[in-house]
Short mmCIF file of C-alpha atoms and ligand atoms in Angstrom, two decimals:
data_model
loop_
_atom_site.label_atom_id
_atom_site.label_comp_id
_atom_site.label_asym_id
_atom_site.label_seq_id
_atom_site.Cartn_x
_atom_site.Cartn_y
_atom_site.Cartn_z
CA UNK A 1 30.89 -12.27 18.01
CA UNK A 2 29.61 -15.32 16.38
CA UNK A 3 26.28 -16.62 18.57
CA UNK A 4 26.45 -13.94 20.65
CA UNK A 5 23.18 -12.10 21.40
CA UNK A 6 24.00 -8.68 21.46
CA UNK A 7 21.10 -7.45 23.56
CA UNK A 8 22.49 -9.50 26.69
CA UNK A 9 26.44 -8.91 26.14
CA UNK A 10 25.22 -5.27 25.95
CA UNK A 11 22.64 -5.45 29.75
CA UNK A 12 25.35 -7.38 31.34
CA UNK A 13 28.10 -5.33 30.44
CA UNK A 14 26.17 -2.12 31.06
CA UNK A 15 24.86 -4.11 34.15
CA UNK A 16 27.82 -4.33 36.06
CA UNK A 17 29.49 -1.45 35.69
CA UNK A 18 26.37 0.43 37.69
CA UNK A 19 26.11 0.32 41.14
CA UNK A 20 24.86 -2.24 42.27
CA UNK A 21 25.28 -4.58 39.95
CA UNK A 22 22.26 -5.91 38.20
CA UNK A 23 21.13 -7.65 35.32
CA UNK A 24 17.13 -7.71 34.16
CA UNK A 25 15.49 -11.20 35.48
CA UNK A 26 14.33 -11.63 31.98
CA UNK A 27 17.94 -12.97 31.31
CA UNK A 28 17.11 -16.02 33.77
CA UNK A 29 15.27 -17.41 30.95
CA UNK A 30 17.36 -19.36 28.39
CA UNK A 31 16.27 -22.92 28.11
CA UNK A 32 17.75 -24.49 31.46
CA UNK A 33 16.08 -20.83 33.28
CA UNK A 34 12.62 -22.42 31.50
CA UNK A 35 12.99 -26.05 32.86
CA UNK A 36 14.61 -24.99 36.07
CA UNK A 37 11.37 -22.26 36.35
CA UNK A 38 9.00 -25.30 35.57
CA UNK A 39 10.26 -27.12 38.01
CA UNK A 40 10.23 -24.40 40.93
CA UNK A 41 6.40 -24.50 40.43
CA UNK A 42 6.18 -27.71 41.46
CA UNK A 43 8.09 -27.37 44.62
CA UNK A 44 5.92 -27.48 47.84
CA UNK A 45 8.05 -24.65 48.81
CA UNK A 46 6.51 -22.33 45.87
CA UNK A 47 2.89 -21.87 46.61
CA UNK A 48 1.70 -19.49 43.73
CA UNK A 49 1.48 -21.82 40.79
CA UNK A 50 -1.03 -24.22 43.13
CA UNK A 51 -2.86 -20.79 44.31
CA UNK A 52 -2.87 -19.18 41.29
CA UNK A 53 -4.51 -22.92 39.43
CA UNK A 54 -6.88 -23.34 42.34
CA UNK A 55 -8.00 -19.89 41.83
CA UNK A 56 -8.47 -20.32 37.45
CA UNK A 57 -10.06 -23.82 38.68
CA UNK A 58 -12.32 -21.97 40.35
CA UNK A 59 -13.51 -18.98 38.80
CA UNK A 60 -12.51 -19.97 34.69
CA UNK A 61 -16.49 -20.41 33.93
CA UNK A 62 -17.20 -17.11 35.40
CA UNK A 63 -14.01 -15.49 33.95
CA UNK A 64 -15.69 -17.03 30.75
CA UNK A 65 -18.88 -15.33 31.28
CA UNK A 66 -17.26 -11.71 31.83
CA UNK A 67 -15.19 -12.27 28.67
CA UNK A 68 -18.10 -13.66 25.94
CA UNK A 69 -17.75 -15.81 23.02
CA UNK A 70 -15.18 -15.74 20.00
CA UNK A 71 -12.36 -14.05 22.35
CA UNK A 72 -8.63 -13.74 20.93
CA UNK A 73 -6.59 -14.52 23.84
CA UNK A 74 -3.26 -13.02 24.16
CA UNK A 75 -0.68 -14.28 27.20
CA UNK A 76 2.17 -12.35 28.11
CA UNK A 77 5.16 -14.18 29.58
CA UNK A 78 3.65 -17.28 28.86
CA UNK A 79 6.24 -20.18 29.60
CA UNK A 80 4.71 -23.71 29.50
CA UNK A 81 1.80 -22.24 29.25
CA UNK A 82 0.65 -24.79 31.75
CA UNK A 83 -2.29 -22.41 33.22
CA UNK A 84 -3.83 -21.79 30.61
CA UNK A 85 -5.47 -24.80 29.35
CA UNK A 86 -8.26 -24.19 31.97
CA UNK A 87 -8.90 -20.53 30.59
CA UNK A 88 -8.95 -22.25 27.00
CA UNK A 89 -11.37 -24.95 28.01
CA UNK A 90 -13.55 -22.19 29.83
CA UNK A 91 -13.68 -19.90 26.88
CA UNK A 92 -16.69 -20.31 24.66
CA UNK A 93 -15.54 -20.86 20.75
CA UNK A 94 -11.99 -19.53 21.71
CA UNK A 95 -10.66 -17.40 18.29
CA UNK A 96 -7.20 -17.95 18.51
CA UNK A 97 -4.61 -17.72 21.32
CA UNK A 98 -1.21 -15.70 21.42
CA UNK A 99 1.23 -17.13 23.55
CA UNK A 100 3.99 -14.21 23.92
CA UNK A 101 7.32 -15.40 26.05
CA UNK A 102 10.76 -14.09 25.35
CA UNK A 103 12.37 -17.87 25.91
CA UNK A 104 12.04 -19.38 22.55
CA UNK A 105 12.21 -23.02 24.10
CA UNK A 106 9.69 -22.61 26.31
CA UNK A 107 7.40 -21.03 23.43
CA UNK A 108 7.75 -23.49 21.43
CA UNK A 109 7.25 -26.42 23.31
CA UNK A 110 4.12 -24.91 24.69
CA UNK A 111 3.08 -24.76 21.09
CA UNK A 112 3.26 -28.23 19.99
CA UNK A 113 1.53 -28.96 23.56
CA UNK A 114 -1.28 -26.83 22.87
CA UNK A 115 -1.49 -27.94 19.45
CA UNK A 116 -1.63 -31.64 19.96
CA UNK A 117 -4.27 -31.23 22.95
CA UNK A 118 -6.66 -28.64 21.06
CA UNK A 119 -6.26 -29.36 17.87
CA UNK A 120 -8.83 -26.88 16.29
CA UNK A 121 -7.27 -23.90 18.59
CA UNK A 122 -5.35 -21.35 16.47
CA UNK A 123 -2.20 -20.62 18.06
CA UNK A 124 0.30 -17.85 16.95
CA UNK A 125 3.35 -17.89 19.44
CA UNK A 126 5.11 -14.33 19.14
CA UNK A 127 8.78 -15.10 20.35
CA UNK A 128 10.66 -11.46 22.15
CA UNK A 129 10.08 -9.29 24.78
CA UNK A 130 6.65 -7.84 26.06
CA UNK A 131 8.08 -4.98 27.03
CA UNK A 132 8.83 -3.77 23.68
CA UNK A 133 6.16 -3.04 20.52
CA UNK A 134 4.44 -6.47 19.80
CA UNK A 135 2.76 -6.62 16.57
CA UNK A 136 -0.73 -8.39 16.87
CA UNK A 137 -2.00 -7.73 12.95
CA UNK A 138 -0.56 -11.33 12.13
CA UNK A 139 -3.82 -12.50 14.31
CA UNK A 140 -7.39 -12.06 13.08
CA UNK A 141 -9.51 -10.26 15.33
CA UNK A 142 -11.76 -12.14 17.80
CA UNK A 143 -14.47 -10.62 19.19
CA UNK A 144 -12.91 -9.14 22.18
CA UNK A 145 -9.46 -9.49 23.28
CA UNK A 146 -8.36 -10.83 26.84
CA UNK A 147 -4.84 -10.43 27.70
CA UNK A 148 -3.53 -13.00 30.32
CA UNK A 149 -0.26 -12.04 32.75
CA UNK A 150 -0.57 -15.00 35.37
CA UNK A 151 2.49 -16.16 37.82
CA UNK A 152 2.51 -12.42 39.31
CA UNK A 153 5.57 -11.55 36.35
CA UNK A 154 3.82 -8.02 36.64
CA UNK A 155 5.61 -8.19 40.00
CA UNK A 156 8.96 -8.70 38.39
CA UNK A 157 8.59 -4.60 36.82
CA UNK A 158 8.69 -1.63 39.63
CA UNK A 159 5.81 -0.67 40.87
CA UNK A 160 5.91 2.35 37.54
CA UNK A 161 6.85 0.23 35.07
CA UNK A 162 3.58 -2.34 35.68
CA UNK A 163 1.95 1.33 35.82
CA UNK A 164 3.65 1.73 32.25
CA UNK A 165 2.76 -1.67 31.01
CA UNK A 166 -0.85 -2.12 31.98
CA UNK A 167 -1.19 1.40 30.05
CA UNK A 168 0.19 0.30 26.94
CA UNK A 169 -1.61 -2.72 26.71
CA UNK A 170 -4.48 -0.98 26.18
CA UNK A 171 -4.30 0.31 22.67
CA UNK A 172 -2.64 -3.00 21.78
CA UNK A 173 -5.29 -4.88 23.05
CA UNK A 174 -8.05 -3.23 21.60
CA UNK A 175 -11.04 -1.46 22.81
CA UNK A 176 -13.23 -3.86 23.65
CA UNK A 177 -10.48 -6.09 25.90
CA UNK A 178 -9.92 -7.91 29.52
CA UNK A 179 -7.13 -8.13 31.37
CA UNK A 180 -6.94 -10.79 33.82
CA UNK A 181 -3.50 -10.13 35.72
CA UNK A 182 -2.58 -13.15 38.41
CA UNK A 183 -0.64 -11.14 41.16
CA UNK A 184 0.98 -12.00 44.17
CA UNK A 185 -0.15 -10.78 47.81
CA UNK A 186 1.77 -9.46 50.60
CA UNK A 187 1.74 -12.39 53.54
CA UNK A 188 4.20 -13.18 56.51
CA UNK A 189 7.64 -13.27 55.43
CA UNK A 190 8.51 -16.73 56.57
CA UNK A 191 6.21 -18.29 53.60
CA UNK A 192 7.56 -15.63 51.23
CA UNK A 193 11.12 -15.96 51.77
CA UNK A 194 11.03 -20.05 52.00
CA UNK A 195 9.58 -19.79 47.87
CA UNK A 196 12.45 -17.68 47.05
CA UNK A 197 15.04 -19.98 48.69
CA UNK A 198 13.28 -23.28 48.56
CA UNK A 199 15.27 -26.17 50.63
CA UNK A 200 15.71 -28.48 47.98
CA UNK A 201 17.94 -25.82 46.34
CA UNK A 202 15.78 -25.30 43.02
CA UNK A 203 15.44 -21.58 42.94
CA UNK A 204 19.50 -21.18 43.97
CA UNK A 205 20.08 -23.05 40.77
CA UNK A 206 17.56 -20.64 38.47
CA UNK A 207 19.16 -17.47 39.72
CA UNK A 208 22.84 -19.06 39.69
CA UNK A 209 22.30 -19.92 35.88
CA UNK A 210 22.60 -16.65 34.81
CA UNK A 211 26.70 -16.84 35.62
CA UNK A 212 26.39 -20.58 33.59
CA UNK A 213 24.78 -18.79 31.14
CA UNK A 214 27.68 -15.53 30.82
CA UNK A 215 30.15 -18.45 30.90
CA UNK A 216 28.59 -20.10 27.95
CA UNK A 217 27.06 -17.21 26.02
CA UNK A 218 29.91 -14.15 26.73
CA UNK A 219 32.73 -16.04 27.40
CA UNK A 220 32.79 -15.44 31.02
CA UNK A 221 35.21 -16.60 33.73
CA UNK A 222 32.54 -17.17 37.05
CA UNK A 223 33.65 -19.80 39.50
CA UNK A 224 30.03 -20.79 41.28
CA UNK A 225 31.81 -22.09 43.69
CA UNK A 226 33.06 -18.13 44.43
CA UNK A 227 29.07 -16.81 44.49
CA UNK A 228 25.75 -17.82 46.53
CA UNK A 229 22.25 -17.10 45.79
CA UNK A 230 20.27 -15.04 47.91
CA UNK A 231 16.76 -14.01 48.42
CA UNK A 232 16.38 -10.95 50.88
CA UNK A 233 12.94 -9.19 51.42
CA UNK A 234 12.67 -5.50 50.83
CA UNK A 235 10.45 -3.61 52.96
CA UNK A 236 10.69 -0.23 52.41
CA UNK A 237 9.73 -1.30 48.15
CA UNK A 238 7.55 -3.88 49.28
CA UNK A 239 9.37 -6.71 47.10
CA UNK A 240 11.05 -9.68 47.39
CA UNK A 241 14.84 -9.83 45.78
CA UNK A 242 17.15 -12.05 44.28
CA UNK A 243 20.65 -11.75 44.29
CA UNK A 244 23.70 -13.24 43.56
CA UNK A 245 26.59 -12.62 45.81
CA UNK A 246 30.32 -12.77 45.77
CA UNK A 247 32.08 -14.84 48.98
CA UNK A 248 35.43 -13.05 48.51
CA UNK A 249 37.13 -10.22 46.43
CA UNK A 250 37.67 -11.58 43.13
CA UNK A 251 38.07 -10.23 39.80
CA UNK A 252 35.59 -11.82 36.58
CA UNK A 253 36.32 -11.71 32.73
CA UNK A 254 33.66 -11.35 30.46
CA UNK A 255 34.12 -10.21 27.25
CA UNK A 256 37.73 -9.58 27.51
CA UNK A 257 36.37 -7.12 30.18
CA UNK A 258 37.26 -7.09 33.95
CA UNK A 259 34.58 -6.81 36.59
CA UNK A 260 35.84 -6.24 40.34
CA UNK A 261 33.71 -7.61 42.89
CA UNK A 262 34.41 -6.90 47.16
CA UNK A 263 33.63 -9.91 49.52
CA UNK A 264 29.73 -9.51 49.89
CA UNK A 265 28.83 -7.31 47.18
CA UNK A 266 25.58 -8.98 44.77
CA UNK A 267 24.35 -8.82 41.39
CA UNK A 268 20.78 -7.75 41.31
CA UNK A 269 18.58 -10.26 39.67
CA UNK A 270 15.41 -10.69 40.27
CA UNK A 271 12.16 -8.09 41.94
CA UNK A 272 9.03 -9.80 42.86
CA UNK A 273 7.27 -7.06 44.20
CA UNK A 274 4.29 -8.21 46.52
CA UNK A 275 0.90 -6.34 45.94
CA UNK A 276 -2.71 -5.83 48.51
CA UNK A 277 -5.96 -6.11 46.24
CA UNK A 278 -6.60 -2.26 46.97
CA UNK A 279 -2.86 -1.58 46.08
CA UNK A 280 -3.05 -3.77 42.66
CA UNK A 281 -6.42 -2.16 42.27
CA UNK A 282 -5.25 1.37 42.38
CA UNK A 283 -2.26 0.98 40.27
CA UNK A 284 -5.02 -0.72 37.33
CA UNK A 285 -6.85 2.45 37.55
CA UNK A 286 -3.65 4.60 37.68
CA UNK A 287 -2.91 3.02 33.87
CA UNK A 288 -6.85 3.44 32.83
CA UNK A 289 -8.24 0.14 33.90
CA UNK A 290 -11.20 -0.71 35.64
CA UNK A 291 -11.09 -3.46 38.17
CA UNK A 292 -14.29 -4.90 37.38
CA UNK A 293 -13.53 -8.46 39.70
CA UNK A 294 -11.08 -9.35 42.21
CA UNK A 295 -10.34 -12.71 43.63
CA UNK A 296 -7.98 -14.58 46.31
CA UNK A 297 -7.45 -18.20 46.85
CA UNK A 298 -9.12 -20.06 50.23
CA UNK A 299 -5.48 -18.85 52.34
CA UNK A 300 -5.33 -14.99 51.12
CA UNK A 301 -1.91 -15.88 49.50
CA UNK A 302 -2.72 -14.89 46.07
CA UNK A 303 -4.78 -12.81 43.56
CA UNK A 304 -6.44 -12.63 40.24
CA UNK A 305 -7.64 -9.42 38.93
CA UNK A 306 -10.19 -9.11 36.07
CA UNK A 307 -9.93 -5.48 34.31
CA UNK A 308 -12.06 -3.84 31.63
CA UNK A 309 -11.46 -0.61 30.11
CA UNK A 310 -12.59 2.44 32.46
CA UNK A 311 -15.04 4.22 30.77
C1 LIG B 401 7.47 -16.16 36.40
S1 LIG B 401 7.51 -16.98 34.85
C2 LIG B 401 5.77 -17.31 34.62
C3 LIG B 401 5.51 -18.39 33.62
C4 LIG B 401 4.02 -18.77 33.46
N1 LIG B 401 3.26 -17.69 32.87
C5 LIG B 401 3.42 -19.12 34.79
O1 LIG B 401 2.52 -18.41 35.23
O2 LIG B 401 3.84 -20.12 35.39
C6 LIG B 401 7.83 -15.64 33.75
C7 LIG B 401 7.71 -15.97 32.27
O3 LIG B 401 7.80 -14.74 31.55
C8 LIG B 401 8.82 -14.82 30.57
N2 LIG B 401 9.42 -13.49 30.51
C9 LIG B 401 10.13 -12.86 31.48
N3 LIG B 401 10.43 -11.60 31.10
C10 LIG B 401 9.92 -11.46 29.84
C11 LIG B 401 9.90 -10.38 28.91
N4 LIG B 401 10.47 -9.21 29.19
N5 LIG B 401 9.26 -10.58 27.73
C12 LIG B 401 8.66 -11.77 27.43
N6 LIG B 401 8.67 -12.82 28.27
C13 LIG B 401 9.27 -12.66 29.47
C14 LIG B 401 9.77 -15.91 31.03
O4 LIG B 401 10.46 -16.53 29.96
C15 LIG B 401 8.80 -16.88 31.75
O5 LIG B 401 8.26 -17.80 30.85
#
């Protein structure tokens, strides 16, 4: 299959033959998933990108402080990268910084952004998956390592698997490492549902992509006119969902494979799982963190977490 990318022909066909149907959110990502992300965070609808910047406005010099001179900062799930300029304006003689995203547009426009604005910053984008082994011996060693997760994508892994994550980034990061996670909190369901199914239609068009994507990239038959988006809270996990769901019975080629779908039935796309501090706090010490600084924004709606090794 000539410009096919095996690892996604292989999660969607595996996918949707499971029950439900799902496909992992870090599919929503090719380049139109980056722009159409970007511009979700400006939507008044979508309140963590303005929380989450008021809070690193806020607290950056004493974020700077915990973390010391010469740090090697290392993002995962980067995007734009858009955030971050206030951590590396904050950080006393930065080291280097390590953007990690698995959209290869988004990396590398953040890049040439960085680059042009801090010129004398050393910058070593890592294109793939942060989820999987990530190789940091490329990058010289700065003095301490802080790894970055803002926009709550720790919510977009169960509840185990951030467990998972926050353990393994340990070694990787190093001994003497930070982790400042941005994580989203628990709030009345009104505000949460409207930023998963904003009114101007932004965050339909994100999660509807992925079928414009499987048309394009696995030779796929969707009609969108034949499938909604939807964004459903989950109380019993705690988490916000996304789906994608059929209006009628209809049958879907992709791959020379068919895929049955009943009227109603969704393809799972997205988690967001929603977090309290003590909740976010126990699952950092669960994966052999200490929580050494919490903070929310002026209307409780979101969090940033500064973690040091437990001792
Ligand atoms: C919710 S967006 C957050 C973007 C940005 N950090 C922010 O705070 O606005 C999630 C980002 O993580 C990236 N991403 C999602 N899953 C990933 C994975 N498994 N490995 C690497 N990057 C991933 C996406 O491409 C996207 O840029």
């Amino acid at each position: 299959m000539n410009g096919v990318d095996g690892e996604f022909a292989d999660a969607v066909i595996a996918g949707f033959r499971g029950t439900p149907k799902s496909v992992s959110s870090r599919f929503l990502y090719d380049t139109r998933g980056s722009d159409l992300f970007e511009q979700i965070t400006e939507l008044e609808d979508y309140y963590p990108t303005k929380a989450e910047i008021s809070l690193l406005d806020r607290y950056s010099g004493e974020i700077a402080e915990l973390a010391g001179a010469g740090v090697r900062l290392v993002e995962y799930g980067s995007g734009s990268s858009r955030k971050t300029d206030r951590l590396i304006e904050a950080l006393p003689s930065i080291a280097s910084y390590v953007p990690i995203d698995i959209s290869d547009s988004a990396l590398s426009q953040a890049a040439a952004r960085l680059i042009a604005r801090f010129p004398d910053l050393a910058v070593y984008p890592l294109h793939g998956d942060f989820n999987q082994r990530i190789d940091l011996s490329a990058v010289p060693d700065g003095k301490t390592t802080l790894g970055f997760f803002p926009g709550s994508t720790i919510g977009n892994l169960t509840r185990a698997a951030a467990r998972d994550f926050l353990e393994n980034a340990r070694p990787l990061l190093g001994r003497k490492s930070a982790f400042l996670v941005g994580v989203d909190l628990k709030k009345d369901l009104n505000v949460l549902l409207r930023a998963y199914n904003d009114r101007e239609g932004v965050t339909a068009a994100f999660n509807m992509n992925l079928l414009v994507r499987i048309n394009r990239e696995l030779d796929g038959a969707f009609d969108l006119e034949k499938f909604v988006h939807e964004a459903v809270w989950n109380e019993d996990e705690g988490r916000i969902e996304m789906h994608i769901r059929s209006l009628q019975v209809q049958s879907v080629q992709v791959l020379n494979q068919r895929f049955d779908f009943a009227e109603g039935e969704t393809i799972h796309t997205e988690n967001s799982y929603k977090y309290s501090l003590e909740e976010f706090q126990a699952l950092s010490r669960a994966a052999g963190w200490e929580p050494l600084r919490s903070w929310t924004d002026e209307n409780g709606l979101f969090s940033l977490h500064y973690l040091g090794p437990a001792s």
